[in-house]
Coordinates of N, CA and C in Angstrom, one line a residue:
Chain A
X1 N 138.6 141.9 -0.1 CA 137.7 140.7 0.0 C 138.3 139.5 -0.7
X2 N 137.4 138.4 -0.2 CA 138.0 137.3 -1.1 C 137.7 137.1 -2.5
X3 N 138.7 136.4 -3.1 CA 138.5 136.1 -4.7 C 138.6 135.2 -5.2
X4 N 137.3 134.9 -6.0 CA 137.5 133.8 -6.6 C 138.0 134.1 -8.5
X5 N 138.6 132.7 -8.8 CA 139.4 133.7 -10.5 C 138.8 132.3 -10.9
X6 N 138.2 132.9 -12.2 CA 137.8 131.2 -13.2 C 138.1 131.4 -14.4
X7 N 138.8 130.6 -15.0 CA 139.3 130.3 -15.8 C 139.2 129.3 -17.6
X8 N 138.5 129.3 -18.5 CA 138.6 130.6 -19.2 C 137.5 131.7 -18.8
X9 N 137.1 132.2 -19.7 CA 136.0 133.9 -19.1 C 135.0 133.6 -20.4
X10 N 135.8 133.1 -21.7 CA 135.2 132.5 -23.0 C 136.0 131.4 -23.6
X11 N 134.9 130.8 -24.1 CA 135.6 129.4 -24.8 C 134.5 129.3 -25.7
X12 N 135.1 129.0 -26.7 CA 134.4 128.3 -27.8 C 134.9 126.7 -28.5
X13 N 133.6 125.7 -28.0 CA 134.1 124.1 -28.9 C 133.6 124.2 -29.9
X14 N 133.5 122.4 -30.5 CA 132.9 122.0 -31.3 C 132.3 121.0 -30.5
X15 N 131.3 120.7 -31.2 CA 129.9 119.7 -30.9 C 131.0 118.4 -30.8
X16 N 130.4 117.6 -29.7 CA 131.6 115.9 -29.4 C 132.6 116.4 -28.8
X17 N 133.7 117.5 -28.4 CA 134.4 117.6 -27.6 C 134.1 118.5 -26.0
X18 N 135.4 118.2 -25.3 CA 135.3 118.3 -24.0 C 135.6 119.3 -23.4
X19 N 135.3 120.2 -22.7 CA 135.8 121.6 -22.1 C 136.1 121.7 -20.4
X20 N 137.2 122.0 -20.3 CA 137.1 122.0 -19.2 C 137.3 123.8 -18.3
X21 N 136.4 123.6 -17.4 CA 136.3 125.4 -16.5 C 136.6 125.7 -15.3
X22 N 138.2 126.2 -15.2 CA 138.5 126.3 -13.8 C 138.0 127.1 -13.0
X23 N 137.9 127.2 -11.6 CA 138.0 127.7 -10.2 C 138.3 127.5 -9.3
X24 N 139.4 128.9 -9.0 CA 140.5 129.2 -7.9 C 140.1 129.9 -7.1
X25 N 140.3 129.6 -6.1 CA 140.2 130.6 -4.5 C 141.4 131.4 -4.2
X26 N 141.9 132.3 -4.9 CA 143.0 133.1 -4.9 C 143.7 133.5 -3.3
X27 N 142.7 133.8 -2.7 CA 143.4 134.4 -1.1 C 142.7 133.2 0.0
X28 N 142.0 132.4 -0.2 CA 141.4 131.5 0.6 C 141.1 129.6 0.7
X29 N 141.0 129.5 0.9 CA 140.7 127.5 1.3 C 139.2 127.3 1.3
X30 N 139.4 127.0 0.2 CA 138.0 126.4 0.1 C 137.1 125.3 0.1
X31 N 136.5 124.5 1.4 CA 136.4 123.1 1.5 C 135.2 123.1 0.5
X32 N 134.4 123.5 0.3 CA 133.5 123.7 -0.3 C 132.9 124.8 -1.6
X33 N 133.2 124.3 -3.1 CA 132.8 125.4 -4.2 C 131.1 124.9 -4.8
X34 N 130.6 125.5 -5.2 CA 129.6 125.6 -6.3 C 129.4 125.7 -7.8
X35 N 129.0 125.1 -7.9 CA 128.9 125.0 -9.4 C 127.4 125.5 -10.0
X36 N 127.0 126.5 -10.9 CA 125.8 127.2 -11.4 C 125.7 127.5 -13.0
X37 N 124.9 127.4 -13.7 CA 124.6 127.7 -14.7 C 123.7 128.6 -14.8
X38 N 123.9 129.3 -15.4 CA 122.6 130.7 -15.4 C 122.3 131.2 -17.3
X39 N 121.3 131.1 -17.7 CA 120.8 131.3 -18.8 C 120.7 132.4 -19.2
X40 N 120.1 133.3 -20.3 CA 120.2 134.2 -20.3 C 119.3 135.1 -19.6
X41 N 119.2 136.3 -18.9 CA 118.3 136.8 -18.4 C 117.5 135.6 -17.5
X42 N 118.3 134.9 -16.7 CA 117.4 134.3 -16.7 C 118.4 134.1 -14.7
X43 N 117.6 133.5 -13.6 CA 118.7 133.2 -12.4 C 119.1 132.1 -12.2
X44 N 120.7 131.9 -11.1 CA 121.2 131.0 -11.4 C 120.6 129.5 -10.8
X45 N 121.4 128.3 -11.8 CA 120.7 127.7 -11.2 C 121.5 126.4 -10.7
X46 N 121.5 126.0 -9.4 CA 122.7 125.5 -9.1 C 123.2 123.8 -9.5
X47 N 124.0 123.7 -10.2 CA 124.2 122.2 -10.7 C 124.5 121.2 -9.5
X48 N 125.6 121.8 -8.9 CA 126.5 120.9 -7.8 C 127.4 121.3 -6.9
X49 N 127.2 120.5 -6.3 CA 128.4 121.2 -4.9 C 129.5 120.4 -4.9
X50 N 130.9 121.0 -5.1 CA 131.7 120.6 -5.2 C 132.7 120.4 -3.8
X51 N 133.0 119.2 -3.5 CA 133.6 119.1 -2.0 C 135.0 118.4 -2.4
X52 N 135.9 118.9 -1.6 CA 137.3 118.9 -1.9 C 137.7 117.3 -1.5
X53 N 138.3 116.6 -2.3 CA 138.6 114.9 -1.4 C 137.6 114.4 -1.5
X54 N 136.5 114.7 -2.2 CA 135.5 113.6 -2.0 C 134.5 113.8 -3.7
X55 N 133.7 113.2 -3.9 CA 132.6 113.5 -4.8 C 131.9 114.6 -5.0
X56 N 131.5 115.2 -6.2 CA 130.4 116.3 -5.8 C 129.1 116.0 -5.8
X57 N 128.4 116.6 -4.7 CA 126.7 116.2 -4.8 C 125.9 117.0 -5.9
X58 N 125.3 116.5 -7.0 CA 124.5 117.0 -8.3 C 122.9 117.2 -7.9
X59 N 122.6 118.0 -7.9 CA 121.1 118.4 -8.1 C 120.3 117.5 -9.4
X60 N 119.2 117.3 -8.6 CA 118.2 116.8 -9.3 C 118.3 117.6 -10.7
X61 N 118.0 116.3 -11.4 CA 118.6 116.3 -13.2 C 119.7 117.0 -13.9
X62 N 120.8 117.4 -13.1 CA 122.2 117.4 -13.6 C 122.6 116.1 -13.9
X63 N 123.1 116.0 -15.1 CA 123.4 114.5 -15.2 C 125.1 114.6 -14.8
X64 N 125.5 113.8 -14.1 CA 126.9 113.5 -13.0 C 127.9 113.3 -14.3
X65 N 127.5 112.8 -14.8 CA 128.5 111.9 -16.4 C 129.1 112.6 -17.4
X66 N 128.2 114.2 -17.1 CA 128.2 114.8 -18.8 C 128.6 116.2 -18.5
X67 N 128.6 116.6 -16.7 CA 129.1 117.8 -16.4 C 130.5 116.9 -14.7
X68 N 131.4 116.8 -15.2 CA 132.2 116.1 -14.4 C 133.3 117.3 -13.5
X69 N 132.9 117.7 -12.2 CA 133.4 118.5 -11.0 C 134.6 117.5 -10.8
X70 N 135.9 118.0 -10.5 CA 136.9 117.3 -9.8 C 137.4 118.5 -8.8
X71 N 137.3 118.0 -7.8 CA 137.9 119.5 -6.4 C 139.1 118.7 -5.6
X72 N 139.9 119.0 -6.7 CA 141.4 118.3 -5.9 C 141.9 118.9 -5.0
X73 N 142.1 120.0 -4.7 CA 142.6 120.6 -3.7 C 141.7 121.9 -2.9
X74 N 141.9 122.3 -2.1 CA 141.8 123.3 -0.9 C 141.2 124.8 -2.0
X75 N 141.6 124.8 -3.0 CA 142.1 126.4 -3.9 C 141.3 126.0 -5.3
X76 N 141.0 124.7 -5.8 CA 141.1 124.7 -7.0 C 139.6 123.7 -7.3
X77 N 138.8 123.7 -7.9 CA 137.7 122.9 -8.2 C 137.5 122.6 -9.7
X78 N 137.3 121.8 -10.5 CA 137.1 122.0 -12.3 C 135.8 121.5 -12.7
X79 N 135.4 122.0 -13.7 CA 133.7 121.2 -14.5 C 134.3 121.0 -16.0
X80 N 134.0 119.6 -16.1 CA 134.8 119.7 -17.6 C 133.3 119.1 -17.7
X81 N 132.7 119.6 -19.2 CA 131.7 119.4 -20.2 C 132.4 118.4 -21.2
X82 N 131.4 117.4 -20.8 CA 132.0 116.1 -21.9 C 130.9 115.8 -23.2
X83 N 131.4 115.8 -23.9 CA 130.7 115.8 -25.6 C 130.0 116.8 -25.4
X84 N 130.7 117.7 -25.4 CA 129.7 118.9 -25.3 C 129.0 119.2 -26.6
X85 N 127.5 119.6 -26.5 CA 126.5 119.9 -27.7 C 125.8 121.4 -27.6
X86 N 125.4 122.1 -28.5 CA 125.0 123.5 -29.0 C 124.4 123.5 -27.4
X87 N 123.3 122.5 -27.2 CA 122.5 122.9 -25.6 C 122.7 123.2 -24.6
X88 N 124.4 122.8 -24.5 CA 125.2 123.0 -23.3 C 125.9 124.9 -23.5
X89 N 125.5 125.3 -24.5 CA 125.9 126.6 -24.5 C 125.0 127.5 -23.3
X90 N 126.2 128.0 -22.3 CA 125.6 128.8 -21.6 C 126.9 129.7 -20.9
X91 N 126.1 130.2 -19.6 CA 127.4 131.2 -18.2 C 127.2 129.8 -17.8
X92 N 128.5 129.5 -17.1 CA 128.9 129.2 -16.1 C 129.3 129.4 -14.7
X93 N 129.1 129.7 -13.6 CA 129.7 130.8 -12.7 C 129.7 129.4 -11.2
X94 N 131.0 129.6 -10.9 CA 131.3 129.0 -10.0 C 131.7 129.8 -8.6
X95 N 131.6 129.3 -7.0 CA 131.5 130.7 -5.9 C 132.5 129.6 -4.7
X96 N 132.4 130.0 -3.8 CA 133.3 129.5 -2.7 C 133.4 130.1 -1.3
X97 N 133.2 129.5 -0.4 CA 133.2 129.9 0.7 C 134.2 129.4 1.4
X98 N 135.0 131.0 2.3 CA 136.2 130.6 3.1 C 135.6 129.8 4.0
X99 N 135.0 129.7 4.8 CA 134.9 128.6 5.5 C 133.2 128.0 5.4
X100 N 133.2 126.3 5.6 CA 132.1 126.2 5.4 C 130.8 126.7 6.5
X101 N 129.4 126.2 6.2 CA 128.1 126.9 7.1 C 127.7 127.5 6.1
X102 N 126.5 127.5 6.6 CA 125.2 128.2 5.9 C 125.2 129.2 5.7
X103 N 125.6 130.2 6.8 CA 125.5 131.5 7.2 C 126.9 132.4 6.5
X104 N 128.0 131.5 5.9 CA 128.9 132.1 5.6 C 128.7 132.7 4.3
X105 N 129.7 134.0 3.6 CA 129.1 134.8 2.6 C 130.3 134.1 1.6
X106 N 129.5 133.7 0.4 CA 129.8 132.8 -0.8 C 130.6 134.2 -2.1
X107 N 131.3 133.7 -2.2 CA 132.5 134.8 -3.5 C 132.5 134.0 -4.8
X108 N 131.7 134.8 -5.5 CA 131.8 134.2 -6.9 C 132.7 134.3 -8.2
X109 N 133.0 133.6 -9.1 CA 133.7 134.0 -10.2 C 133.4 135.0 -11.1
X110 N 134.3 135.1 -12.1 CA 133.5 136.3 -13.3 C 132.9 135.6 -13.9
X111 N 132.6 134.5 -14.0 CA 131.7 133.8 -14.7 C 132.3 133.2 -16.6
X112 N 132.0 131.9 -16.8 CA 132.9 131.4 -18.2 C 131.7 131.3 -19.2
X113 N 132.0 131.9 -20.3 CA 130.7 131.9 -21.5 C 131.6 130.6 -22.1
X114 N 130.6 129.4 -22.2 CA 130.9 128.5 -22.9 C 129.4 128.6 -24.5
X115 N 130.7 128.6 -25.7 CA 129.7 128.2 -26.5 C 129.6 126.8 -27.5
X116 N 129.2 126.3 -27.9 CA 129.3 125.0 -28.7 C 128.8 124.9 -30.0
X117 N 129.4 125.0 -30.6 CA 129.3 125.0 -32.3 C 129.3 123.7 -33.1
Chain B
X1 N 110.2 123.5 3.1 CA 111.2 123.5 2.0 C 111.8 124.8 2.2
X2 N 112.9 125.4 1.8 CA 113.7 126.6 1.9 C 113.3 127.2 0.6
X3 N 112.6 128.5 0.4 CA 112.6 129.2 -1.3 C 113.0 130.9 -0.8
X4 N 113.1 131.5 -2.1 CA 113.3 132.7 -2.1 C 112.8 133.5 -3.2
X5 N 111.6 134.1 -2.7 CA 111.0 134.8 -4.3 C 110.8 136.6 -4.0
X6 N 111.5 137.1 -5.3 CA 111.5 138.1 -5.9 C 110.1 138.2 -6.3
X7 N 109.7 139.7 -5.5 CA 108.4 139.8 -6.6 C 108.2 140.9 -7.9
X8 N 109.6 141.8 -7.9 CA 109.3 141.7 -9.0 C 110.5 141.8 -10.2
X9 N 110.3 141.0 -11.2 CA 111.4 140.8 -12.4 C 111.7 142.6 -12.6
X10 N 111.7 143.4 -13.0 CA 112.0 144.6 -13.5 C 111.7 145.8 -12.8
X11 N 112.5 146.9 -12.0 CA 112.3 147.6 -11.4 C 112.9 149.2 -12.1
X12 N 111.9 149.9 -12.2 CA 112.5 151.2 -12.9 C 112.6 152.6 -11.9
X13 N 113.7 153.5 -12.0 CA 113.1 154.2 -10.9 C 114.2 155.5 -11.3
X14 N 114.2 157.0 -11.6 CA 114.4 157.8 -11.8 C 115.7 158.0 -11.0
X15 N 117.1 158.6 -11.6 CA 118.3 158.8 -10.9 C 118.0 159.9 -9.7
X16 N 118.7 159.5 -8.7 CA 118.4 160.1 -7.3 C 117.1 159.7 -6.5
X17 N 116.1 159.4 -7.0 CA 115.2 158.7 -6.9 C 115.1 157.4 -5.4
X18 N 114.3 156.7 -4.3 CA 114.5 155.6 -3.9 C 114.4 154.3 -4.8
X19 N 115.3 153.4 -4.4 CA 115.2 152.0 -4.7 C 114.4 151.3 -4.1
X20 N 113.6 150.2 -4.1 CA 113.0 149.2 -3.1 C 113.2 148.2 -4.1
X21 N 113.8 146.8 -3.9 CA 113.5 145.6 -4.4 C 113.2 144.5 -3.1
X22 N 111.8 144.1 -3.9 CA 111.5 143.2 -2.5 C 111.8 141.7 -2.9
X23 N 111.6 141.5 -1.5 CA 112.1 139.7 -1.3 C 111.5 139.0 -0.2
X24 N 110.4 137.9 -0.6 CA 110.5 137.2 0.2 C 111.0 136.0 0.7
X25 N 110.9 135.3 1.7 CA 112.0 134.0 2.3 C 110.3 133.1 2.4
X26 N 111.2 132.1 2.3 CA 110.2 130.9 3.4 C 111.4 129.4 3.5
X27 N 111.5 129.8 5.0 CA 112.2 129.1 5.7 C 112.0 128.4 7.0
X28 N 112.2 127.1 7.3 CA 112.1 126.5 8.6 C 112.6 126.5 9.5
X29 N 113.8 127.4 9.4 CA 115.2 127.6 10.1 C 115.4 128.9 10.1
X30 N 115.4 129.6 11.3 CA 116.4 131.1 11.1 C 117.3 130.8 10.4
X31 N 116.6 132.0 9.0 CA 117.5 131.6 7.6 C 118.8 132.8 8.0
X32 N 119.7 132.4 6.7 CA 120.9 133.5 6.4 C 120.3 134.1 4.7
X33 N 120.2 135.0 5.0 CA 120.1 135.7 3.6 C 120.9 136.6 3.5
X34 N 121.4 136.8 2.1 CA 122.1 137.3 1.1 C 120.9 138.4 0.0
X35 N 121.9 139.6 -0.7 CA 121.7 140.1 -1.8 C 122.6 140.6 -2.3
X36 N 123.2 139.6 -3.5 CA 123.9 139.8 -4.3 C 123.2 140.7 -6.0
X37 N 124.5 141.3 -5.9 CA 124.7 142.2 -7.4 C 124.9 141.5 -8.8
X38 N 124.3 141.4 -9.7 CA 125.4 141.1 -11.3 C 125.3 141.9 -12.0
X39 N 126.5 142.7 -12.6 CA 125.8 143.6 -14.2 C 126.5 142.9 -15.1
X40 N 126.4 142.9 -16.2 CA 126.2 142.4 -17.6 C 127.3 141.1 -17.9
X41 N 127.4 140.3 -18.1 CA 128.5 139.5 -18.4 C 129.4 139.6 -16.8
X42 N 129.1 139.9 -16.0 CA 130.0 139.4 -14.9 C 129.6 138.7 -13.8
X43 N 130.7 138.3 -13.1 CA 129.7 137.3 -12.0 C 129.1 138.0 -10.9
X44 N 128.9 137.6 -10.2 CA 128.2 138.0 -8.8 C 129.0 138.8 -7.4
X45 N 128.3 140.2 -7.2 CA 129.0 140.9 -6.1 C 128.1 140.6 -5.1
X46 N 128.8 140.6 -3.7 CA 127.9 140.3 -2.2 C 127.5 141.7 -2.0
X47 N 126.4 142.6 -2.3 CA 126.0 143.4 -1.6 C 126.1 143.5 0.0
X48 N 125.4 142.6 1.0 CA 124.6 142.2 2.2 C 124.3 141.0 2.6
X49 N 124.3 140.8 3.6 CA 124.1 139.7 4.6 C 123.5 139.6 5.7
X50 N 122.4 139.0 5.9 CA 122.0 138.9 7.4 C 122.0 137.3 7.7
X51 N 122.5 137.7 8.8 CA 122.8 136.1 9.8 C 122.4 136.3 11.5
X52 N 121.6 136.5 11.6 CA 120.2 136.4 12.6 C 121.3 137.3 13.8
X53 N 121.9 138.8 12.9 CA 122.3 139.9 14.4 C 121.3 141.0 13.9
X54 N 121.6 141.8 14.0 CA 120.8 143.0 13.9 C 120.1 142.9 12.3
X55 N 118.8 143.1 12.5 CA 117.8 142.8 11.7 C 118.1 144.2 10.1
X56 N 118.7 145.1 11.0 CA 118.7 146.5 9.7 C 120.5 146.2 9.1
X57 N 120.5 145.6 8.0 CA 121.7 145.2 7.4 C 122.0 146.7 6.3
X58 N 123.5 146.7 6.9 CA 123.9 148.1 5.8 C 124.8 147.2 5.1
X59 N 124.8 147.2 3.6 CA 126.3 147.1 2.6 C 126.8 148.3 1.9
X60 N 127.0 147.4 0.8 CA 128.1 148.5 0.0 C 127.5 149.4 -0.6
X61 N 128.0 150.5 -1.3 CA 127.2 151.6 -2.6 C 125.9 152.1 -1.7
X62 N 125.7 152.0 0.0 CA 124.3 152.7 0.1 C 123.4 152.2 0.4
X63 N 123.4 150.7 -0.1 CA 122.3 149.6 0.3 C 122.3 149.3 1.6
X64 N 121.1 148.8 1.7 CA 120.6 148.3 3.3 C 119.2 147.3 3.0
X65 N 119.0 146.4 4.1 CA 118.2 145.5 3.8 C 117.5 145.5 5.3
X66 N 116.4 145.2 5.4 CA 116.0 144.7 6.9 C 115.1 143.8 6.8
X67 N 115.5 143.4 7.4 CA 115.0 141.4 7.8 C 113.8 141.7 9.1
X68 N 112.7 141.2 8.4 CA 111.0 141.1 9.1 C 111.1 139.9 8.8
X69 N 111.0 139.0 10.5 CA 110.7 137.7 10.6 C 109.0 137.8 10.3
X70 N 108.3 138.7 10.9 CA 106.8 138.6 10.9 C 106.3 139.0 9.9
X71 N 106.7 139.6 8.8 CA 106.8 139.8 7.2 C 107.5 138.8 6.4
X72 N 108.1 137.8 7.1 CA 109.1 136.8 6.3 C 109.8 137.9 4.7
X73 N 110.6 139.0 4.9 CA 111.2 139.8 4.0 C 111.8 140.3 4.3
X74 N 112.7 140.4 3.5 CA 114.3 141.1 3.3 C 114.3 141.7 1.7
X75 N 113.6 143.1 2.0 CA 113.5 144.2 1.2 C 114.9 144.8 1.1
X76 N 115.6 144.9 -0.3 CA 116.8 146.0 -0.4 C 116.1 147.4 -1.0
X77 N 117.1 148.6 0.1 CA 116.7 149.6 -0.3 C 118.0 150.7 -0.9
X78 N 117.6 151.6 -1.2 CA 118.8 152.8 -1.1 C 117.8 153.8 -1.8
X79 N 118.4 154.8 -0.8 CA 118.0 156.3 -0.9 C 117.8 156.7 -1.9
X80 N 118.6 156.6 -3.0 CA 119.2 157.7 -3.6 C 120.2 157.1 -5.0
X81 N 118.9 156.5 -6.0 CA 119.8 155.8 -6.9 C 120.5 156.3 -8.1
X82 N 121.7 155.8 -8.2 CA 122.9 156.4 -9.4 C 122.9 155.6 -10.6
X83 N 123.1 156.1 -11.3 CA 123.4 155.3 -12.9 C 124.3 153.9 -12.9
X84 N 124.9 154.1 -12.3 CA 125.8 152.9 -12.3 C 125.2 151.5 -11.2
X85 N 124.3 152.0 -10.8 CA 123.0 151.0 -10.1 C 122.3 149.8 -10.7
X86 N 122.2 150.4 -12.0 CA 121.9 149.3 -13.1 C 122.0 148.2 -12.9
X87 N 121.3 147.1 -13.0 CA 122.3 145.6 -12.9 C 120.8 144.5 -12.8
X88 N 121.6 143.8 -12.5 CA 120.3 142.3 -11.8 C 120.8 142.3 -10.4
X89 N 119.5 142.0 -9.7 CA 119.8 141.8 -8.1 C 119.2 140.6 -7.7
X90 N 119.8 139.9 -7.0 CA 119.2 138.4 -6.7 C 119.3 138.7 -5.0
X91 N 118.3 137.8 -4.7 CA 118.3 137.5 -2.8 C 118.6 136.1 -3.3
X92 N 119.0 135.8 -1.9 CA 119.4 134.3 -1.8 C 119.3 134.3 0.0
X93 N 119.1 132.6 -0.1 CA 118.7 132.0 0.8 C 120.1 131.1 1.3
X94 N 119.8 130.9 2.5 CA 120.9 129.6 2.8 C 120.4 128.8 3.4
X95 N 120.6 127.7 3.2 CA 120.1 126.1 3.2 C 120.7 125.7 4.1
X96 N 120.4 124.1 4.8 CA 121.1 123.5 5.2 C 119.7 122.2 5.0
X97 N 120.5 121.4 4.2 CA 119.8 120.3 3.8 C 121.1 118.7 3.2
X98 N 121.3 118.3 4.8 CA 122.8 117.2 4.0 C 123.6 118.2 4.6
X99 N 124.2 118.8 3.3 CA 124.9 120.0 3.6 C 124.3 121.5 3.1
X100 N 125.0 122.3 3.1 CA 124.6 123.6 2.8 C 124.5 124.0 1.4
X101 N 123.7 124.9 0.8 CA 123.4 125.4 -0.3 C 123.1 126.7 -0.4
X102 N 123.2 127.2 -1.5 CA 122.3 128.3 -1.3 C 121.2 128.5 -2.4
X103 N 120.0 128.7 -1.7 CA 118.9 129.1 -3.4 C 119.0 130.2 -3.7
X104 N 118.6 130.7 -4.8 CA 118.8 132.1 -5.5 C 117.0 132.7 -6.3
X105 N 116.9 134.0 -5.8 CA 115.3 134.7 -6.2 C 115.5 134.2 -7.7
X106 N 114.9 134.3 -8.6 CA 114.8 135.0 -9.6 C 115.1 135.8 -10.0
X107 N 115.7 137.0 -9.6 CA 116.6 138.0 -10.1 C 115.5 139.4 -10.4
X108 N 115.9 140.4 -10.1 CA 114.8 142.1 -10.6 C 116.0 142.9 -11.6
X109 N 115.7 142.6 -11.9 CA 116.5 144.0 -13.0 C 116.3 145.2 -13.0
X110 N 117.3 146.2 -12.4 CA 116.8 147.7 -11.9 C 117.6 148.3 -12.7
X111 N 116.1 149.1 -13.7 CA 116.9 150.2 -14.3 C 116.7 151.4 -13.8
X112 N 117.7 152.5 -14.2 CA 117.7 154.1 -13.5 C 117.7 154.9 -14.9
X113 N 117.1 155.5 -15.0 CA 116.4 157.0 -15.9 C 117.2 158.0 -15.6
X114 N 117.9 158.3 -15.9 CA 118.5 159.7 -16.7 C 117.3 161.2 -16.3

C-alpha cells in the first residue's frame, strides 16, 4: 500500500522558537496532503489542505501565520510552527492521496508529537 | 452540510465476541465513506471504503461495513473480536466543497476483554 513517512515522530522546543514537520509520499505523487491536529483522546481535526504549487487552504480559525504549510513538490509537504507556545503542544498527523477526488482513499503518517516547553 | 457522527465514544465487547461500531453520514451528495483504525501513538490505518459500488464493504482483519442510504449508516462490524482489535475507530466522510476534504466521527474506542 501507499506510504506516507513524517518526519520527526518527536520533537521537543522551547517557547519563541520554530518547528518544522515533514511529509513524504514515499511510493506516490501527491497533488494534494492534509494537515490535522488531534488532541488527546480526542478526533482529528483538520487544519489545512496543502496543495502542491500553490497556497494551502486553512480552516476556519487556523491562523495561516503561526502554522505555515509549504508543498513544494509532488512527494513532500512541511508545517513549520512559528513561535511556537506550550498550547501548540499536540499530534500532528499529516495524509495524502495518490490521486486527487473525494472518493479516493487518504494514507496517513505515523503522526509527530510536538511538545513546547 | 456534510457531518459524520459516531454514536458511541467507547465500545466494550468480550474476545471472540461480535463487534458493531455505528456511524452515521449526513450528506447531500452520494457520499465516499471511509473507516479508519488508530492504536496508541500511531497514525491512521484505512480499514474500508465505500464509493457508491457494492453497498456490503469487506476490509482488512475481518471487518466489513454496509452502507444504508435509507438508514443514512455505515455500521463496522466483525464477527469475532481479537485482542489486538483494541484501538480508536473513526468513520470519515468525503467532502467536496471548493475542493475535497475529509470530516472525521469523533472516534469509539473499542475495548476487548480477556
Amino acid at each position: 500500500g501507499a506510504v506516507v513517512s513524517q518526519h520527526p515522530s518527536r520533537v521537543i522546543c522551547k517557547s519563541g522558537t520554530s518547528v518544522k514537520i515533514e511529509c513524504r509520499s514515499l511510493d506516490f505523487q501527491a497533488t494534494t496532503m492534509f494537515w490535522y491536529r488531534q488532541f488527546p483522546k480526542k478526533s482529528l481535526m483538520l487544519m489545512a489542505t496543502s496543495n502542491e504549487g500553490s497556497k494551502a487552504t486553512y480552516e476556519q480559525g487556523v491562523e495561516k501565520d503561526k502554522f505555515l504549510i509549504n508543498h513544494a513538490s509532488l512527494t513532500l509537504s512541511t508545517l513549520t510552527v512559528t513561535s511556537a507556545h506550550p498550547e501548540d503542544s499536540s499530534f500532528y498527523i499529516c495524509s495524502a492521496s495518490p490521486t486527487g477526488g473525494a472518493g479516493n482513499t487518504i494514507y496517513f503518517g505515523e503522526g509527530s508529537w510536538l511538545t513546547v516547553v | 452540510a456534510q457531518s459524520v457522527t459516531q454514536l458511541d465514544s467507547h465500545v466494550s465487547v468480550s474476545e471472540g465476541t461480535p463487534v458493531l461500531l455505528r456511524c452515521n453520514y449526513s450528506s447531500s451528495y452520494s457520499p465516499s465513506l471511509f473507516w479508519y483504525v488508530q492504536h496508541p501513538n500511531k497514525g491512521l490505518q484505512l480499514l474500508l471504503k465505500y464509493t457508491s459500488a457494492a453497498t456490503l464493504v469487506k476490509g482488512i482483519n475481518g471487518f466489513e461495513a454496509e452502507f444504508k442510504k435509507s438508514e443514512t449508516s455505515f455500521h463496522l462490524t466483525k464477527p469475532s473480536a481479537h485482542m489486538s482489535d483494541a484501538a480508536e475507530y473513526f468513520c470519515v466522510v468525503s467532502v467536496v466543497s471548493g475542493t475535497y476534504k475529509y470530516i472525521f466521527g469523533t472516534g469509539t474506542r473499542l475495548k476487548v476483554l480477556a
